[in-house]
Amino acid sequence: MSDVVLINPFEIDPKDEAAVIAFWERAAEHLRRQPGFVDTRLHRAIAPGARFPLINVATWRSTGAFQAATADPAFRALVGPERDRFPHHPGLYEVIRT
């Protein structure tokens, strides 16, 4: 079974960037300790005015591992207060060509 890739673009106001990065760092620190986690990287758009100024790309061993990690009550409590404050659009993908 191949790893799955999470692509999670954040649709935020540029003035919120520091708060979003802090939010991402808290979530990433927790998720790094979960079974099935491989890696994560947060990307910043180079061009001003990009629809998605920040995009998280993470790799997980399986869809189930990602779903279990994000359904965990401890994770939900950690991200809950800010999850809706920063619009984001997570999706899991599989590599089909290289």
PDB file of C-alpha atoms in Angstrom, residues 4-58:
ATOM      1  CA  VAL A   4      -1.305   9.053   1.105  1.00  0.00           C
ATOM      2  CA  VAL A   5      -0.690  12.772   0.790  1.00  0.00           C
ATOM      3  CA  LEU A   6      -2.662  15.408   2.641  1.00  0.00           C
ATOM      4  CA  ILE A   7      -2.901  18.712   0.784  1.00  0.00           C
ATOM      5  CA  ASN A   8      -4.474  21.365   2.979  1.00  0.00           C
ATOM      6  CA  PRO A   9      -4.649  24.923   1.589  1.00  0.00           C
ATOM      7  CA  PHE A  10      -5.441  27.750   4.001  1.00  0.00           C
ATOM      8  CA  GLU A  11      -7.646  30.552   2.679  1.00  0.00           C
ATOM      9  CA  ILE A  12      -6.725  33.311   5.110  1.00  0.00           C
ATOM     10  CA  ASP A  13      -6.226  37.018   5.447  1.00  0.00           C
ATOM     11  CA  PRO A  14      -2.486  37.811   5.255  1.00  0.00           C
ATOM     12  CA  LYS A  15      -2.708  39.628   8.593  1.00  0.00           C
ATOM     13  CA  ASP A  16      -3.546  36.266  10.206  1.00  0.00           C
ATOM     14  CA  GLU A  17      -0.454  34.499   8.860  1.00  0.00           C
ATOM     15  CA  ALA A  18       1.479  34.421  12.159  1.00  0.00           C
ATOM     16  CA  ALA A  19      -1.548  33.051  14.021  1.00  0.00           C
ATOM     17  CA  VAL A  20      -2.106  30.386  11.355  1.00  0.00           C
ATOM     18  CA  ILE A  21       1.538  29.338  11.489  1.00  0.00           C
ATOM     19  CA  ALA A  22       1.319  29.010  15.280  1.00  0.00           C
ATOM     20  CA  PHE A  23      -1.892  26.973  14.865  1.00  0.00           C
ATOM     21  CA  TRP A  24      -0.179  24.745  12.284  1.00  0.00           C
ATOM     22  CA  GLU A  25       2.863  24.245  14.533  1.00  0.00           C
ATOM     23  CA  ARG A  26       0.705  23.088  17.468  1.00  0.00           C
ATOM     24  CA  ALA A  27      -1.226  20.679  15.267  1.00  0.00           C
ATOM     25  CA  ALA A  28       1.921  19.392  13.526  1.00  0.00           C
ATOM     26  CA  GLU A  29       3.700  18.785  16.829  1.00  0.00           C
ATOM     27  CA  HIS A  30       0.804  16.633  18.010  1.00  0.00           C
ATOM     28  CA  LEU A  31       0.399  14.773  14.703  1.00  0.00           C
ATOM     29  CA  ARG A  32       4.125  13.974  14.443  1.00  0.00           C
ATOM     30  CA  ARG A  33       3.687  11.644  17.420  1.00  0.00           C
ATOM     31  CA  GLN A  34       0.781   9.705  15.882  1.00  0.00           C
ATOM     32  CA  PRO A  35       1.055   6.252  14.308  1.00  0.00           C
ATOM     33  CA  GLY A  36       1.316   6.430  10.539  1.00  0.00           C
ATOM     34  CA  PHE A  37       2.652   9.984  10.350  1.00  0.00           C
ATOM     35  CA  VAL A  38       5.551  10.375   7.888  1.00  0.00           C
ATOM     36  CA  ASP A  39       6.250  14.093   7.401  1.00  0.00           C
ATOM     37  CA  THR A  40       4.743  17.522   6.915  1.00  0.00           C
ATOM     38  CA  ARG A  41       5.726  20.830   5.372  1.00  0.00           C
ATOM     39  CA  LEU A  42       4.040  24.208   5.406  1.00  0.00           C
ATOM     40  CA  HIS A  43       4.402  26.220   2.195  1.00  0.00           C
ATOM     41  CA  ARG A  44       3.958  29.988   1.751  1.00  0.00           C
ATOM     42  CA  ALA A  45       2.833  31.509  -1.546  1.00  0.00           C
ATOM     43  CA  ILE A  46       5.462  33.638  -3.202  1.00  0.00           C
ATOM     44  CA  ALA A  47       3.067  35.848  -5.162  1.00  0.00           C
ATOM     45  CA  PRO A  48       1.058  38.349  -3.123  1.00  0.00           C
ATOM     46  CA  GLY A  49      -2.691  37.958  -3.290  1.00  0.00           C
ATOM     47  CA  ALA A  50      -2.676  34.170  -3.729  1.00  0.00           C
ATOM     48  CA  ARG A  51      -6.022  32.589  -2.882  1.00  0.00           C
ATOM     49  CA  PHE A  52      -4.207  30.142  -0.590  1.00  0.00           C
ATOM     50  CA  PRO A  53      -1.314  31.968   1.106  1.00  0.00           C
ATOM     51  CA  LEU A  54      -0.335  28.858   3.090  1.00  0.00           C
ATOM     52  CA  ILE A  55      -0.554  25.219   2.052  1.00  0.00           C
ATOM     53  CA  ASN A  56       0.248  22.246   4.250  1.00  0.00           C
ATOM     54  CA  VAL A  57       1.482  19.081   2.531  1.00  0.00           C
ATOM     55  CA  ALA A  58       1.843  15.992   4.716  1.00  0.00           C
TER      56      ALA A  58
END
